[in-house]
PDB file of C-alpha atoms in Angstrom:
ATOM      1  CA  MET A 207       0.023  -0.001  -0.067  1.00 97.00           C
ATOM      2  CA  ILE A 208       1.141   3.471  -1.003  1.00 98.00           C
ATOM      3  CA  VAL A 209       0.722   6.396   1.464  1.00 98.00           C
ATOM      4  CA  VAL A 210       0.478   9.901   0.116  1.00 98.00           C
ATOM      5  CA  LEU A 211       1.394  11.773   3.345  1.00 98.00           C
ATOM      6  CA  ASP A 212      -1.149  14.523   4.442  1.00 97.00           C
ATOM      7  CA  PHE A 213       1.008  16.906   6.440  1.00 96.00           C
ATOM      8  CA  GLY A 214      -0.638  20.144   5.644  1.00 93.00           C
ATOM      9  CA  MET A 215       1.339  21.426   2.863  1.00 92.00           C
ATOM     10  CA  GLY A 216      -0.544  22.579  -0.146  1.00 82.00           C
ATOM     11  CA  ASN A 217      -3.052  21.561  -2.650  1.00 79.00           C
ATOM     12  CA  ILE A 218      -2.298  17.902  -3.915  1.00 91.00           C
ATOM     13  CA  HIS A 219      -5.347  17.049  -5.928  1.00 93.00           C
ATOM     14  CA  SER A 220      -3.519  16.756  -9.114  1.00 95.00           C
ATOM     15  CA  LEU A 221      -1.029  14.417  -7.439  1.00 97.00           C
ATOM     16  CA  LEU A 222      -3.721  12.146  -6.089  1.00 97.00           C
ATOM     17  CA  LYS A 223      -5.403  12.023  -9.576  1.00 97.00           C
ATOM     18  CA  ALA A 224      -2.034  11.082 -11.169  1.00 97.00           C
ATOM     19  CA  VAL A 225      -1.223   8.412  -8.754  1.00 98.00           C
ATOM     20  CA  SER A 226      -4.756   6.888  -9.224  1.00 98.00           C
ATOM     21  CA  LEU A 227      -3.927   6.372 -12.840  1.00 97.00           C
ATOM     22  CA  TYR A 228      -1.494   3.539 -11.885  1.00 98.00           C
ATOM     23  CA  THR A 229      -2.704   2.173  -8.783  1.00 97.00           C
ATOM     24  CA  LYS A 230      -5.819   1.928  -6.582  1.00 97.00           C
ATOM     25  CA  ASP A 231      -3.863   0.665  -3.573  1.00 98.00           C
ATOM     26  CA  PHE A 232      -2.975   4.074  -2.028  1.00 98.00           C
ATOM     27  CA  GLN A 233      -4.380   6.386   0.680  1.00 97.00           C
ATOM     28  CA  PHE A 234      -3.991  10.004   1.307  1.00 97.00           C
ATOM     29  CA  THR A 235      -3.703  10.166   5.064  1.00 97.00           C
ATOM     30  CA  SER A 236      -2.441  11.792   8.180  1.00 97.00           C
ATOM     31  CA  ASP A 237      -3.208   8.690  10.471  1.00 97.00           C
ATOM     32  CA  LEU A 238       0.269   7.771  12.056  1.00 97.00           C
ATOM     33  CA  GLU A 239      -0.619   4.052  12.372  1.00 97.00           C
ATOM     34  CA  THR A 240      -1.565   3.784   8.637  1.00 98.00           C
ATOM     35  CA  VAL A 241       1.533   5.547   7.655  1.00 98.00           C
ATOM     36  CA  LYS A 242       3.624   3.074   9.698  1.00 98.00           C
ATOM     37  CA  LYS A 243       2.230   0.204   7.603  1.00 98.00           C
ATOM     38  CA  ALA A 244       2.888   1.854   4.255  1.00 98.00           C
ATOM     39  CA  ASP A 245       5.060  -0.149   1.717  1.00 98.00           C
ATOM     40  CA  LYS A 246       5.938   3.229   0.024  1.00 98.00           C
ATOM     41  CA  ILE A 247       5.389   6.776   1.023  1.00 98.00           C
ATOM     42  CA  ILE A 248       5.083   9.900  -1.138  1.00 98.00           C
ATOM     43  CA  LEU A 249       6.006  13.031   0.632  1.00 98.00           C
ATOM     44  CA  PRO A 250       4.306  16.033  -1.389  1.00 96.00           C
ATOM     45  CA  GLY A 251       3.481  19.635  -0.913  1.00 89.00           C
ATOM     46  CA  ASP A 252       4.166  23.400  -1.521  1.00 91.00           C
ATOM     47  CA  GLY A 253       5.061  25.917   0.924  1.00 91.00           C
ATOM     48  CA  HIS A 254       7.943  26.870   3.397  1.00 94.00           C
ATOM     49  CA  PHE A 255      10.575  24.603   4.692  1.00 96.00           C
ATOM     50  CA  ASP A 256      10.149  25.773   8.338  1.00 95.00           C
ATOM     51  CA  LYS A 257       6.427  25.014   8.192  1.00 95.00           C
ATOM     52  CA  ALA A 258       6.843  21.702   6.670  1.00 97.00           C
ATOM     53  CA  MET A 259       9.472  20.431   9.299  1.00 97.00           C
ATOM     54  CA  GLN A 260       7.271  21.864  12.006  1.00 96.00           C
ATOM     55  CA  ASN A 261       4.239  19.889  10.671  1.00 97.00           C
ATOM     56  CA  LEU A 262       6.343  16.724  10.407  1.00 98.00           C
ATOM     57  CA  ASN A 263       7.949  16.993  13.844  1.00 98.00           C
ATOM     58  CA  GLU A 264       4.630  17.895  15.648  1.00 97.00           C
ATOM     59  CA  ALA A 265       2.653  14.983  14.077  1.00 97.00           C
ATOM     60  CA  GLY A 266       5.392  12.408  14.814  1.00 97.00           C
ATOM     61  CA  PHE A 267       5.932  11.813  11.094  1.00 98.00           C
ATOM     62  CA  SER A 268       9.645  12.571  11.177  1.00 98.00           C
ATOM     63  CA  SER A 269      10.558   9.405  13.150  1.00 98.00           C
ATOM     64  CA  VAL A 270       8.275   7.242  11.241  1.00 98.00           C
ATOM     65  CA  LEU A 271       9.839   8.504   8.043  1.00 98.00           C
ATOM     66  CA  LYS A 272      13.252   7.517   9.487  1.00 98.00           C
ATOM     67  CA  ASP A 273      11.945   4.083  10.457  1.00 98.00           C
ATOM     68  CA  HIS A 274      10.676   3.714   6.923  1.00 98.00           C
ATOM     69  CA  VAL A 275      13.985   4.669   5.406  1.00 98.00           C
ATOM     70  CA  VAL A 276      15.873   2.351   7.826  1.00 98.00           C
ATOM     71  CA  ALA A 277      13.484  -0.498   6.749  1.00 98.00           C
ATOM     72  CA  LYS A 278      14.686   0.112   3.092  1.00 98.00           C
ATOM     73  CA  LYS A 279      11.035   1.015   2.007  1.00 98.00           C
ATOM     74  CA  PRO A 280      10.738   3.406  -0.908  1.00 98.00           C
ATOM     75  CA  LEU A 281      10.178   7.203  -0.072  1.00 98.00           C
ATOM     76  CA  PHE A 282       9.520   9.834  -2.752  1.00 98.00           C
ATOM     77  CA  GLY A 283       9.780  13.453  -1.837  1.00 98.00           C
ATOM     78  CA  ILE A 284       8.235  16.144  -4.411  1.00 98.00           C
ATOM     79  CA  CYS A 285       8.956  19.880  -4.112  1.00 97.00           C
ATOM     80  CA  ILE A 286       8.879  20.837  -0.372  1.00 97.00           C
ATOM     81  CA  GLY A 287       8.838  17.021   0.193  1.00 98.00           C
ATOM     82  CA  TYR A 288      12.112  16.916  -1.804  1.00 98.00           C
ATOM     83  CA  GLN A 289      13.709  19.803   0.142  1.00 98.00           C
ATOM     84  CA  VAL A 290      13.081  18.315   3.634  1.00 98.00           C
ATOM     85  CA  LEU A 291      15.051  15.147   2.587  1.00 98.00           C
ATOM     86  CA  PHE A 292      18.264  17.210   3.026  1.00 98.00           C
ATOM     87  CA  GLU A 293      20.095  18.313   6.113  1.00 98.00           C
ATOM     88  CA  ASP A 294      18.831  21.947   6.564  1.00 98.00           C
ATOM     89  CA  SER A 295      17.429  25.104   5.064  1.00 97.00           C
ATOM     90  CA  ASP A 296      17.886  28.903   5.747  1.00 93.00           C
ATOM     91  CA  GLU A 297      14.071  29.439   4.613  1.00 92.00           C
ATOM     92  CA  THR A 298      13.216  30.952   7.951  1.00 85.00           C
ATOM     93  CA  SER A 299      12.186  34.445   9.135  1.00 78.00           C
ATOM     94  CA  LYS A 300      15.215  34.477  11.558  1.00 79.00           C
ATOM     95  CA  PRO A 301      18.295  36.079   9.856  1.00 80.00           C
ATOM     96  CA  GLY A 302      21.313  33.716   9.965  1.00 79.00           C
ATOM     97  CA  ALA A 303      19.243  30.749  11.348  1.00 89.00           C
ATOM     98  CA  THR A 304      18.828  27.335   9.642  1.00 95.00           C
ATOM     99  CA  ILE A 305      16.053  24.830  10.221  1.00 95.00           C
ATOM    100  CA  PRO A 306      17.062  21.096  10.450  1.00 98.00           C
ATOM    101  CA  GLY A 307      15.617  18.860   7.688  1.00 98.00           C
ATOM    102  CA  LEU A 308      15.293  15.039   7.882  1.00 98.00           C
ATOM    103  CA  GLY A 309      18.922  14.640   6.857  1.00 98.00           C
ATOM    104  CA  PHE A 310      18.376  11.495   4.491  1.00 98.00           C
ATOM    105  CA  ILE A 311      20.486  13.159   1.732  1.00 98.00           C
ATOM    106  CA  ARG A 312      23.633  15.292   2.213  1.00 98.00           C
ATOM    107  CA  GLY A 313      23.146  18.779   1.197  1.00 98.00           C
ATOM    108  CA  LYS A 314      21.596  22.148   2.305  1.00 98.00           C
ATOM    109  CA  ILE A 315      18.738  24.179   0.925  1.00 98.00           C
ATOM    110  CA  ARG A 316      19.720  27.717  -0.040  1.00 96.00           C
ATOM    111  CA  LYS A 317      17.781  30.454  -2.009  1.00 93.00           C
ATOM    112  CA  PHE A 318      18.813  31.448  -5.460  1.00 91.00           C
ATOM    113  CA  GLU A 319      20.566  34.798  -5.336  1.00 80.00           C
ATOM    114  CA  GLY A 320      22.662  37.186  -7.296  1.00 63.00           C
ATOM    115  CA  LYS A 321      21.193  37.416 -10.922  1.00 66.00           C
ATOM    116  CA  GLN A 322      19.214  40.485 -11.730  1.00 65.00           C
ATOM    117  CA  ASN A 323      17.909  39.249 -15.180  1.00 69.00           C
ATOM    118  CA  LEU A 324      16.256  35.972 -13.858  1.00 73.00           C
ATOM    119  CA  LYS A 325      13.228  35.955 -11.673  1.00 82.00           C
ATOM    120  CA  VAL A 326      12.769  34.161  -8.393  1.00 85.00           C
ATOM    121  CA  PRO A 327      10.825  31.944  -7.838  1.00 89.00           C
ATOM    122  CA  HIS A 328      12.007  29.688 -10.687  1.00 93.00           C
ATOM    123  CA  MET A 329       8.580  29.064 -12.052  1.00 93.00           C
ATOM    124  CA  GLY A 330       7.323  27.207 -15.178  1.00 95.00           C
ATOM    125  CA  TRP A 331       8.918  24.674 -17.619  1.00 98.00           C
ATOM    126  CA  ASN A 332      12.595  23.819 -17.654  1.00 98.00           C
ATOM    127  CA  LYS A 333      14.773  20.978 -18.917  1.00 98.00           C
ATOM    128  CA  LEU A 334      16.494  18.148 -17.089  1.00 98.00           C
ATOM    129  CA  PHE A 335      20.106  17.471 -18.029  1.00 97.00           C
ATOM    130  CA  ASP A 336      22.753  14.929 -17.162  1.00 96.00           C
ATOM    131  CA  ILE A 337      20.369  11.992 -16.682  1.00 96.00           C
ATOM    132  CA  LYS A 338      22.330   9.046 -15.386  1.00 95.00           C
ATOM    133  CA  ALA A 339      20.558   6.458 -17.288  1.00 90.00           C
ATOM    134  CA  LYS A 340      22.461   3.646 -15.958  1.00 89.00           C
ATOM    135  CA  ASN A 341      22.062   4.656 -12.207  1.00 91.00           C
ATOM    136  CA  THR A 342      18.470   5.584 -12.083  1.00 97.00           C
ATOM    137  CA  LYS A 343      15.240   3.963 -11.237  1.00 97.00           C
ATOM    138  CA  LEU A 344      12.980   7.095 -11.030  1.00 98.00           C
ATOM    139  CA  LEU A 345      13.952   8.440 -14.448  1.00 98.00           C
ATOM    140  CA  LYS A 346      13.962   5.078 -16.362  1.00 97.00           C
ATOM    141  CA  GLY A 347      12.708   5.717 -19.959  1.00 96.00           C
ATOM    142  CA  ILE A 348      12.865   9.584 -19.453  1.00 97.00           C
ATOM    143  CA  PRO A 349      14.846  11.288 -22.192  1.00 96.00           C
ATOM    144  CA  ASN A 350      17.562  13.842 -21.399  1.00 96.00           C
ATOM    145  CA  GLU A 351      16.275  17.347 -21.815  1.00 97.00           C
ATOM    146  CA  SER A 352      12.766  16.489 -20.938  1.00 98.00           C
ATOM    147  CA  PHE A 353      10.786  19.425 -19.674  1.00 98.00           C
ATOM    148  CA  MET A 354       9.405  19.353 -16.137  1.00 98.00           C
ATOM    149  CA  TYR A 355       7.203  21.995 -14.336  1.00 98.00           C
ATOM    150  CA  PHE A 356       9.132  23.824 -11.641  1.00 97.00           C
ATOM    151  CA  ILE A 357       8.117  26.329  -8.847  1.00 95.00           C
ATOM    152  CA  HIS A 358      10.614  27.097  -6.192  1.00 94.00           C
ATOM    153  CA  SER A 359      12.918  29.743  -4.813  1.00 94.00           C
ATOM    154  CA  TYR A 360      15.350  27.545  -3.025  1.00 96.00           C
ATOM    155  CA  ARG A 361      17.446  24.687  -4.219  1.00 97.00           C
ATOM    156  CA  PRO A 362      19.991  22.103  -2.736  1.00 98.00           C
ATOM    157  CA  VAL A 363      23.695  22.868  -2.642  1.00 97.00           C
ATOM    158  CA  GLY A 364      26.565  20.727  -1.484  1.00 97.00           C
ATOM    159  CA  VAL A 365      24.870  17.472  -2.610  1.00 98.00           C
ATOM    160  CA  ASP A 366      26.914  14.205  -3.093  1.00 97.00           C
ATOM    161  CA  ARG A 367      27.216  13.653  -6.917  1.00 96.00           C
ATOM    162  CA  LEU A 368      26.566   9.986  -6.686  1.00 97.00           C
ATOM    163  CA  ASP A 369      23.053  10.977  -5.259  1.00 98.00           C
ATOM    164  CA  ILE A 370      22.050  13.136  -8.194  1.00 98.00           C
ATOM    165  CA  THR A 371      20.544  11.565 -11.177  1.00 98.00           C
ATOM    166  CA  ALA A 372      19.488  14.628 -12.970  1.00 98.00           C
ATOM    167  CA  ASN A 373      20.187  18.445 -12.950  1.00 98.00           C
ATOM    168  CA  CYS A 374      18.506  21.558 -14.057  1.00 98.00           C
ATOM    169  CA  HIS A 375      19.984  24.902 -15.186  1.00 95.00           C
ATOM    170  CA  TYR A 376      18.779  28.221 -13.703  1.00 92.00           C
ATOM    171  CA  TYR A 377      20.151  31.343 -12.363  1.00 83.00           C
ATOM    172  CA  GLY A 378      23.562  30.687 -14.161  1.00 84.00           C
ATOM    173  CA  GLU A 379      24.035  27.470 -12.370  1.00 90.00           C
ATOM    174  CA  SER A 380      23.324  23.775 -12.518  1.00 95.00           C
ATOM    175  CA  PHE A 381      21.325  22.492  -9.365  1.00 97.00           C
ATOM    176  CA  PRO A 382      20.145  18.973  -8.450  1.00 98.00           C
ATOM    177  CA  ALA A 383      16.583  18.324  -9.816  1.00 98.00           C
ATOM    178  CA  VAL A 384      16.502  14.657  -9.070  1.00 98.00           C
ATOM    179  CA  VAL A 385      18.220  12.648  -6.206  1.00 98.00           C
ATOM    180  CA  GLU A 386      18.197   8.971  -5.597  1.00 98.00           C
ATOM    181  CA  LYS A 387      19.942   7.204  -2.726  1.00 98.00           C
ATOM    182  CA  GLU A 388      19.149   3.651  -1.922  1.00 97.00           C
ATOM    183  CA  THR A 389      15.250   3.623  -1.521  1.00 98.00           C
ATOM    184  CA  ILE A 390      15.103   7.457  -1.247  1.00 98.00           C
ATOM    185  CA  PHE A 391      13.972   9.307  -4.118  1.00 98.00           C
ATOM    186  CA  GLY A 392      13.138  13.092  -4.765  1.00 98.00           C
ATOM    187  CA  THR A 393      12.324  15.678  -7.314  1.00 98.00           C
ATOM    188  CA  GLN A 394      12.388  19.472  -7.140  1.00 98.00           C
ATOM    189  CA  PHE A 395       9.785  19.707  -9.874  1.00 98.00           C
ATOM    190  CA  HIS A 396       6.112  18.498  -9.787  1.00 97.00           C
ATOM    191  CA  PRO A 397       5.985  15.374 -11.871  1.00 98.00           C
ATOM    192  CA  GLU A 398       2.169  15.177 -11.550  1.00 97.00           C
ATOM    193  CA  LYS A 399       2.052  18.674 -13.405  1.00 96.00           C
ATOM    194  CA  SER A 400       4.744  17.768 -15.916  1.00 97.00           C
ATOM    195  CA  ASP A 401       2.574  16.127 -18.716  1.00 97.00           C
ATOM    196  CA  THR A 402       3.037  12.540 -19.779  1.00 97.00           C
ATOM    197  CA  THR A 403       6.826  12.631 -19.129  1.00 97.00           C
ATOM    198  CA  GLY A 404       6.337  13.626 -15.564  1.00 97.00           C
ATOM    199  CA  LEU A 405       3.692  11.023 -15.138  1.00 98.00           C
ATOM    200  CA  GLY A 406       6.084   8.405 -16.307  1.00 98.00           C
ATOM    201  CA  ILE A 407       8.366   9.279 -13.316  1.00 98.00           C
ATOM    202  CA  LEU A 408       5.428   8.745 -10.848  1.00 98.00           C
ATOM    203  CA  LYS A 409       4.621   5.454 -12.663  1.00 98.00           C
ATOM    204  CA  ASN A 410       8.276   4.348 -12.176  1.00 98.00           C
ATOM    205  CA  PHE A 411       8.139   4.945  -8.474  1.00 98.00           C
ATOM    206  CA  ILE A 412       4.711   3.142  -8.080  1.00 98.00           C
ATOM    207  CA  GLU A 413       6.082   0.065 -10.015  1.00 97.00           C
ATOM    208  CA  LEU A 414       9.290  -0.100  -7.975  1.00 95.00           C
TER     209      LEU A 414
END
């Protein structure tokens, strides 16, 4: 059974509709006992890192997700669910402070900065580059330079190259758009909003 985790972060109607294309064996739930029994978990959502981690910690989901990962069961983070997989973020109202993440993937979440001719947030369609076809399960069958739908102001930095299976170019830099480490998967973009190619990524996860 797949759990799409309800932790209060954004409208996920399109994700639930997309998941239902490939399986009926899923639940969108915030029930802790149901989450503990999941074979796979999708961690979705939009919003701020600090609020996401506050919700995960207060509901007891952080420890359950850690147990899930230790048990080598697949976890897929999308957008803010992707960013909380990393060590920490400076997306907070307190200057100079950082908020700890789940710490499943080495790297830190930092804001795009320094380019006057490019807008933040990074919003809309952009290409995936450097897809590691031999090392990816999530991007199996996904062509290099496929367009995906992004909306974010922060991105991971300092990520182990072995954990990156695709990059994206924006703000004069390459940033990790897809990570895969053992049974942990994540995309900065929204596969459920990325047409048939993005749906193929969800299908790959569901069929793991």
